Amino acid sequence: MSSIREQLDEVLRRRGEYRPVVEEEIDRWTRIGQLVATLGEAAAPDLAGEPDPAQPVLGAPDTAEMAAAVEDCLAVLATVRARVNRGTVNIGVSGRARNGKSTVLQALSGLDDRQIPSGRGQPVTAVRSRIYHSATDRGARLRMHTAASFLAEVIAPYHAELGLGRAPQSLEEFARHGYGHVADGLGPQDKPRLAPVLARLQEAQEAVESYRPYLTGETRTVDLTDIRQWVAYPEPSAQAARPYLAVRDAAITCAFPLEDLTALGLVDMPGLGELVPRAEEHHLDGLRNDIDFVIVVKRPTDTNSMWAQEDARALQLIGSVCTTADVRDFALVLVNTGGCLPENIAALQDDLDKRLNNASGGRGYWVVAADGADRDAVRDQVLRPVLEHLALALPRMDRAAIEDAVRVCEEHGERIAEQAAAWAQRLRAAAVPTSTEQSIARAEELRAEVAASVQGWVDTLKGRAADDFEDTEFYERITEVHQEVRAWVLDGFGQGADAWRQRALNRFRVDRASLPFASAELNRIRVEMARRFSAVDSLLSRRRDEYWAGLAAALGPRLTLLVEDTAGPAQHVLSELAAVLRDAPEPCPELAETLGFALDVRLDYRTRALPRVRRALEVLLPEPDDPAHDSGPATLLSVPRTDEGAGLLLERITQLARQAAYDAQGVLAQEPGTTAQVLFAYGEQFEDAFVRAESSEAEFRRLVAGFQDRLWPGDRTGPQAVSARVHRLRHLVAELRRMTGDARAQRPETERRTR
C-alpha cells in the first residue's frame, strides 16, 4: 500500500498549498459582506420623517439580494476551507440505524464494543465520533458542551420539533419545565412520530443532574477503556446516568490494524432515521465539511432486503452536497452480509442492480458486498479499493471543489458589480453640482467664521501671556514640588540622617578618604533632584492639552463636522481633521500642514525646563568643569573620617542641596510666563497661516466644494440638496465596485494558484 500512501500524502500536502488563497478569498468576501451591510443601512429611507430630496432619484439597491450572494460565496468557501484544512483523508460511515454501521467502524479501526458500541434493538451510538489512525497515540478527546450550547443545540431542536415554543434558557428552567401534558396534545397522526421524540426529551430532563457537572465547554481527555459511557446510550432505565448528553463530539485516536497507512480518519455519521431532531441536518454538515468519501452501509435482513425509499434518501443527501463531483466517486454502498441469509443478500443485490443502477443510467453506483464484522474482508474488499480510488480521485475532486468555488464567487461578484454600477449611475444623477457663486460665498462665510473664532481664542492666549497674569495653579504646583524635594533633602536624602551618616562613615573607612563618597553622593543627589522636579511635567502637558482643546473649539462646530468622532481628546480631533483635509477629494494640503504645526507643540519638562534646571543644579557638581575655576564645593567635602566628620559632611551637602532646590524653584517659577508666551506665539502663527496664507482662500473654496453637504447639513433645499448621505453612498458604492468588479481580472491568478 506504500504507493497509495505516498499518493494520498501528496494530496494532503497539496491541500495545504491551497489554504492561503482560500483564506484570502474568505477575508475578501467577509469585507464585501460588511460593506453591503453598511450600504444597506446608509440607503435605508429616512425614518425621522424629514423630507429627503435625493430619495426619489436614489431608489434603493437590492442589498438583501447582495447579502444573500455574499452568504452563498462564504458558504462555498467555508466548505473548501474545511476541505483544504483537513490533515487526514476522512472516510465517513453512514446508513440507517441497525445496519451495522458501528460494526464496520470497529472492523476498520480495530476498536470494539467498549469504544464503538453496537447492539440489537434501539440505536446505541449517542455521540458523533471521529476516529483517527495514530501509531503512537491511544485515547479520546471529548469536546464538552457548555450549558448554553447544550440548551441551544440539543434541547432547542426538541422544542422546535414538538412545537413547544421557546426553549429553556437555563438548566434550572429546563429541569423544572413541565412536559407531562405534551403527550396529551399530540394528535393521532403525529403521535407515532413525536411520542418517541418526547420520550427522549423527558429522559434528558430526568437525568440532568448526571451530566450537569460536565457542561464546562472544556476538552476532556479520557482513556478508551472509559469511553463507552461518554458516547453510548445506557441500558434502558428511567434513572440511568446520561453523561453523553454533555459531549459535543468525540475524537478518538488509535492504531488501525492496517499496515503502511496514510493519515486516515473515520467519521461515525449520525444514523439516518434516528429519533433525534436535526439528525439529517448534522448528517449534511458532516458530509459537507468533514468527509472525503462515504461508505453507506445496508444490511439485508428479512425485513431489510430491498432498496427502500429511506436508502434512496441517503444517496440523495450525499448527492445534495457532492455538487462538484460524481456521487459515484464520492460514495460506496456496502452490502453488509454478516449474519444474513444468502437469499436476502441476493435479493438486495438484485434490487440494487435493477432499481438503483439500471434506473440511474450511465455508470452505476459502486456496490461492494462484505461481512462488516470480518476485519480482513473489510480491509481487502472495502478499505483498500477505496484508498486506491481516492489516490486518483481526490486530486480532481479537490480541484473541482475549488474551481466551483471560484466560479460561484466570480458570478456573484459580477452580479453585485453590475448592480453597483447601475446604482452609481443614479447617484451621479442625484449629486447636483454646486453653483460657483454659492460655493465661493460659502467659502468666504466659513473663512470669516473661523477667523473670528480663532481670533477670540488667540486673544485668550494673549491675556495669559500678559505680564500681570498669574498662573496660580502652576505656581502652587511648583511650590508643592519644591517642598517635596526639600523634605527629601532634610530627611537625609530619603534615608534618614543617622543611616546616611553611617553609610558615609563606612565608605570613609573603605576608601580611607571622604572625597570619593562625597563626590558620588553629590552626583546621585543632583540626578535625583532633576528627576523629582520633572513632576511639573503634568502641568506642562495639561497646558498643551488646554491649547489643543481651545483650538478645536475655536475652529467651530462646522469644521468639526468633518470628523466622525468628536468625543475623543482634542489632539485626536485635530489629527482627524488634518487627515480629512489632506485626503479630501479636493485636497487642502496647506490647511492640513497648518494643523500639523499646531499639533507639534513641544511643551514638556525635558524640552522646556530641564536645561535651565540643570544649570541651577550645578552647585552640586563635586568640582567645576574648568579646573582653573575655584568656586566648586570640593574644599567643603574634605572632612575628618569620623562620625563627627560624617555629620559635618551631611550638613554641608544638605546646605548645597537646599540651595540647588531653591534655585531650581526660581527657574521653574519663570516657566508659567514663558509657557504662556510660547503658546501665544503658536496661536498667532496658526491664525496667520490658517486664515491669511496665500493659499488659504483657494483651499477654503476646495474645502467647501468637497464637503458642502457635511458643513451645512441642515440645508436640504434647492440645488444644494446633495447631502452627506449621497456622498457616503457614492463612496460605498465605488468601494463595492472596486472589490467586486475586478473578478474577471482576479480569476486567472486564482486559477494559477489553485492548479
CSV table of N, CA and C in Angstrom, one decimal, residues 520-604:
chain,number,residue,atom,x,y,z
A,520,ALA,N,30.5,61.0,44.9
A,520,ALA,CA,29.4,60.1,44.4
A,520,ALA,C,28.0,60.6,44.9
A,521,GLU,N,28.0,61.0,46.2
A,521,GLU,CA,26.7,61.4,46.7
A,521,GLU,C,26.2,62.7,46.1
A,522,LEU,N,27.0,63.6,45.8
A,522,LEU,CA,26.6,64.8,45.1
A,522,LEU,C,26.0,64.5,43.7
A,523,ASN,N,26.7,63.6,43.0
A,523,ASN,CA,26.2,63.1,41.7
A,523,ASN,C,24.8,62.5,41.8
A,524,ARG,N,24.7,61.6,42.8
A,524,ARG,CA,23.4,60.9,43.0
A,524,ARG,C,22.3,61.9,43.3
A,525,ILE,N,22.6,62.9,44.2
A,525,ILE,CA,21.6,63.8,44.6
A,525,ILE,C,21.2,64.8,43.5
A,526,ARG,N,22.2,65.1,42.7
A,526,ARG,CA,21.9,66.0,41.5
A,526,ARG,C,21.0,65.4,40.5
A,527,VAL,N,21.3,64.1,40.2
A,527,VAL,CA,20.4,63.4,39.3
A,527,VAL,C,19.0,63.2,39.8
A,528,GLU,N,18.9,62.8,41.1
A,528,GLU,CA,17.6,62.6,41.7
A,528,GLU,C,16.8,63.8,41.8
A,529,MET,N,17.4,65.0,42.1
A,529,MET,CA,16.7,66.2,42.2
A,529,MET,C,16.1,66.7,40.8
A,530,ALA,N,17.0,66.5,39.8
A,530,ALA,CA,16.5,66.8,38.4
A,530,ALA,C,15.3,65.9,38.1
A,531,ARG,N,15.3,64.7,38.5
A,531,ARG,CA,14.2,63.8,38.2
A,531,ARG,C,13.0,64.2,39.0
A,532,ARG,N,13.1,64.6,40.3
A,532,ARG,CA,12.0,64.9,41.1
A,532,ARG,C,11.3,66.2,40.6
A,533,PHE,N,12.1,67.1,40.1
A,533,PHE,CA,11.5,68.4,39.6
A,533,PHE,C,10.7,68.1,38.3
A,534,SER,N,10.9,67.0,37.7
A,534,SER,CA,10.1,66.7,36.5
A,534,SER,C,8.6,66.5,36.8
A,535,ALA,N,8.3,66.4,38.1
A,535,ALA,CA,6.8,66.3,38.4
A,535,ALA,C,6.0,67.4,37.9
A,536,VAL,N,6.6,68.6,37.5
A,536,VAL,CA,5.9,69.7,36.9
A,536,VAL,C,5.4,69.3,35.5
A,537,ASP,N,5.9,68.2,35.0
A,537,ASP,CA,5.6,67.9,33.6
A,537,ASP,C,4.1,67.7,33.4
A,538,SER,N,3.4,67.2,34.4
A,538,SER,CA,1.9,67.0,34.3
A,538,SER,C,1.2,68.4,34.0
A,539,LEU,N,1.7,69.5,34.6
A,539,LEU,CA,1.1,70.8,34.4
A,539,LEU,C,1.5,71.3,33.0
A,540,LEU,N,2.7,71.0,32.5
A,540,LEU,CA,3.0,71.4,31.1
A,540,LEU,C,2.2,70.7,30.1
A,541,SER,N,2.0,69.4,30.4
A,541,SER,CA,1.1,68.6,29.5
A,541,SER,C,-0.3,69.1,29.5
A,542,ARG,N,-0.8,69.5,30.7
A,542,ARG,CA,-2.1,70.0,30.8
A,542,ARG,C,-2.3,71.3,30.0
A,543,ARG,N,-1.3,72.2,30.1
A,543,ARG,CA,-1.4,73.4,29.3
A,543,ARG,C,-1.4,73.2,27.8
A,544,ARG,N,-0.6,72.2,27.4
A,544,ARG,CA,-0.6,71.8,26.0
A,544,ARG,C,-1.9,71.3,25.6
A,545,ASP,N,-2.5,70.4,26.4
A,545,ASP,CA,-3.9,69.8,26.1
A,545,ASP,C,-4.9,70.9,26.1
A,546,GLU,N,-4.8,71.9,27.0
A,546,GLU,CA,-5.8,73.0,27.0
A,546,GLU,C,-5.6,73.8,25.7
A,547,TYR,N,-4.4,74.0,25.3
A,547,TYR,CA,-4.1,74.7,24.0
A,547,TYR,C,-4.9,74.0,22.8
A,548,TRP,N,-4.7,72.7,22.8
A,548,TRP,CA,-5.4,71.9,21.7
A,548,TRP,C,-6.9,72.0,21.8
A,549,ALA,N,-7.4,71.9,23.1
A,549,ALA,CA,-8.8,71.9,23.3
A,549,ALA,C,-9.4,73.3,22.9
A,550,GLY,N,-8.6,74.3,23.2
A,550,GLY,CA,-9.1,75.7,22.8
A,550,GLY,C,-9.1,75.9,21.3
A,551,LEU,N,-8.1,75.3,20.6
A,551,LEU,CA,-8.0,75.4,19.2
A,551,LEU,C,-9.2,74.6,18.5
A,552,ALA,N,-9.4,73.4,19.0
A,552,ALA,CA,-10.5,72.6,18.5
A,552,ALA,C,-11.9,73.3,18.6
A,553,ALA,N,-12.0,74.0,19.8
A,553,ALA,CA,-13.3,74.7,20.0
A,553,ALA,C,-13.3,76.0,19.1
A,554,ALA,N,-12.1,76.6,18.9
A,554,ALA,CA,-12.1,77.8,18.1
A,554,ALA,C,-12.4,77.5,16.6
A,555,LEU,N,-12.0,76.3,16.1
A,555,LEU,CA,-12.3,76.0,14.7
A,555,LEU,C,-13.8,75.9,14.5
A,556,GLY,N,-14.6,75.9,15.6
A,556,GLY,CA,-16.0,75.9,15.5
A,556,GLY,C,-16.7,74.6,15.2
A,557,PRO,N,-18.0,74.6,15.4
A,557,PRO,CA,-18.7,73.3,15.2
A,557,PRO,C,-18.8,72.9,13.8
A,558,ARG,N,-18.6,73.9,12.9
A,558,ARG,CA,-18.8,73.5,11.5
A,558,ARG,C,-17.7,72.6,10.9
A,559,LEU,N,-16.4,73.0,11.2
A,559,LEU,CA,-15.3,72.2,10.7
A,559,LEU,C,-15.2,70.9,11.4
A,560,THR,N,-15.6,70.8,12.7
A,560,THR,CA,-15.5,69.5,13.3
A,560,THR,C,-16.6,68.5,12.8
A,561,LEU,N,-17.5,69.0,12.0
A,561,LEU,CA,-18.5,68.1,11.4
A,561,LEU,C,-17.8,67.1,10.4
A,562,LEU,N,-16.6,67.5,10.0
A,562,LEU,CA,-15.8,66.7,9.1
A,562,LEU,C,-15.2,65.5,9.8
A,563,VAL,N,-15.2,65.5,11.1
A,563,VAL,CA,-14.6,64.5,11.9
A,563,VAL,C,-15.7,63.6,12.4
A,564,GLU,N,-15.6,62.3,12.2
A,564,GLU,CA,-16.6,61.3,12.6
A,564,GLU,C,-16.7,61.2,14.1
A,565,ASP,N,-15.6,61.2,14.8
A,565,ASP,CA,-15.6,61.0,16.3
A,565,ASP,C,-15.1,62.3,17.0
A,566,THR,N,-15.9,63.1,17.5
A,566,THR,CA,-15.5,64.3,18.1
A,566,THR,C,-15.5,64.2,19.7
A,567,ALA,N,-15.8,63.0,20.2
A,567,ALA,CA,-15.9,62.8,21.6
A,567,ALA,C,-14.6,62.5,22.2
A,568,GLY,N,-13.6,62.2,21.4
A,568,GLY,CA,-12.3,61.9,22.0
A,568,GLY,C,-11.4,63.1,22.3
A,569,PRO,N,-10.2,62.9,22.7
A,569,PRO,CA,-9.3,64.0,23.0
A,569,PRO,C,-9.2,65.0,21.9
A,570,ALA,N,-8.9,66.3,22.2
A,570,ALA,CA,-8.8,67.3,21.2
A,570,ALA,C,-7.7,67.0,20.2
A,571,GLN,N,-6.6,66.4,20.7
A,571,GLN,CA,-5.5,66.1,19.8
A,571,GLN,C,-6.0,65.1,18.7
A,572,HIS,N,-6.8,64.2,19.1
A,572,HIS,CA,-7.3,63.2,18.1
A,572,HIS,C,-8.2,63.9,17.1
A,573,VAL,N,-9.1,64.8,17.6
A,573,VAL,CA,-10.0,65.5,16.7
A,573,VAL,C,-9.2,66.3,15.7
A,574,LEU,N,-8.2,67.1,16.1
A,574,LEU,CA,-7.4,67.9,15.2
A,574,LEU,C,-6.6,67.0,14.2
A,575,SER,N,-6.1,65.9,14.7
A,575,SER,CA,-5.4,64.9,13.8
A,575,SER,C,-6.3,64.4,12.7
A,576,GLU,N,-7.5,64.0,13.1
A,576,GLU,CA,-8.5,63.5,12.2
A,576,GLU,C,-8.9,64.6,11.2
A,577,LEU,N,-9.1,65.8,11.6
A,577,LEU,CA,-9.4,66.9,10.7
A,577,LEU,C,-8.3,67.2,9.7
A,578,ALA,N,-7.0,67.1,10.2
A,578,ALA,CA,-5.9,67.3,9.3
A,578,ALA,C,-5.9,66.2,8.2
A,579,ALA,N,-6.2,65.0,8.6
A,579,ALA,CA,-6.2,63.8,7.7
A,579,ALA,C,-7.4,64.0,6.7
A,580,VAL,N,-8.5,64.5,7.1
A,580,VAL,CA,-9.6,64.8,6.2
A,580,VAL,C,-9.3,65.8,5.2
A,581,LEU,N,-8.6,66.9,5.6
A,581,LEU,CA,-8.2,68.0,4.7
A,581,LEU,C,-7.2,67.5,3.7
A,582,ARG,N,-6.3,66.7,4.2
A,582,ARG,CA,-5.2,66.2,3.3
A,582,ARG,C,-5.7,65.2,2.3
A,583,ASP,N,-6.7,64.3,2.7
A,583,ASP,CA,-7.1,63.3,1.8
A,583,ASP,C,-8.5,63.6,1.2
A,584,ALA,N,-8.9,64.9,1.2
A,584,ALA,CA,-10.2,65.2,0.6
A,584,ALA,C,-10.2,65.0,-0.9
A,585,PRO,N,-11.4,64.9,-1.5
A,585,PRO,CA,-11.5,64.8,-2.9
A,585,PRO,C,-10.8,66.0,-3.6
A,586,GLU,N,-10.9,67.2,-3.0
A,586,GLU,CA,-10.1,68.3,-3.5
A,586,GLU,C,-9.1,68.6,-2.3
A,587,PRO,N,-7.9,68.1,-2.3
A,587,PRO,CA,-7.1,68.2,-1.1
A,587,PRO,C,-6.8,69.7,-0.7
A,588,CYS,N,-6.6,69.9,0.6
A,588,CYS,CA,-6.2,71.2,1.2
A,588,CYS,C,-4.9,71.0,1.9
A,589,PRO,N,-3.8,70.8,1.2
A,589,PRO,CA,-2.5,70.5,1.9
A,589,PRO,C,-2.0,71.5,2.9
A,590,GLU,N,-2.2,72.8,2.5
A,590,GLU,CA,-1.6,73.9,3.4
A,590,GLU,C,-2.4,74.0,4.7
A,591,LEU,N,-3.7,73.9,4.6
A,591,LEU,CA,-4.5,73.9,5.8
A,591,LEU,C,-4.2,72.7,6.7
A,592,ALA,N,-4.0,71.5,6.1
A,592,ALA,CA,-3.7,70.3,6.8
A,592,ALA,C,-2.3,70.5,7.5
A,593,GLU,N,-1.3,71.1,6.7
A,593,GLU,CA,0.0,71.3,7.3
A,593,GLU,C,0.0,72.3,8.5
A,594,THR,N,-0.9,73.3,8.4
A,594,THR,CA,-1.0,74.2,9.5
A,594,THR,C,-1.5,73.6,10.7
A,595,LEU,N,-2.5,72.7,10.6
A,595,LEU,CA,-3.0,71.9,11.7
A,595,LEU,C,-1.9,71.0,12.3
A,596,GLY,N,-1.1,70.4,11.4
A,596,GLY,CA,0.1,69.6,11.8
A,596,GLY,C,1.0,70.5,12.6
A,597,PHE,N,1.2,71.7,12.2
A,597,PHE,CA,2.1,72.6,13.0
A,597,PHE,C,1.6,72.8,14.4
A,598,ALA,N,0.2,73.0,14.5
A,598,ALA,CA,-0.4,73.2,15.8
A,598,ALA,C,-0.3,72.0,16.7
A,599,LEU,N,-0.2,70.8,16.1
A,599,LEU,CA,-0.1,69.6,16.9
A,599,LEU,C,1.3,69.3,17.3
A,600,ASP,N,2.2,70.1,16.7
A,600,ASP,CA,3.6,69.8,17.0
A,600,ASP,C,4.2,70.7,18.2
A,601,VAL,N,3.3,71.0,19.1
A,601,VAL,CA,3.7,71.9,20.2
A,601,VAL,C,4.7,71.1,21.1
A,602,ARG,N,5.8,71.6,21.4
A,602,ARG,CA,6.8,70.9,22.3
A,602,ARG,C,6.7,71.6,23.6
A,603,LEU,N,6.0,71.0,24.5
A,603,LEU,CA,5.8,71.6,25.8
A,603,LEU,C,5.9,70.6,26.9
A,604,ASP,N,7.1,70.2,27.3
A,604,ASP,CA,7.3,69.3,28.3
A,604,ASP,C,8.5,69.6,29.1
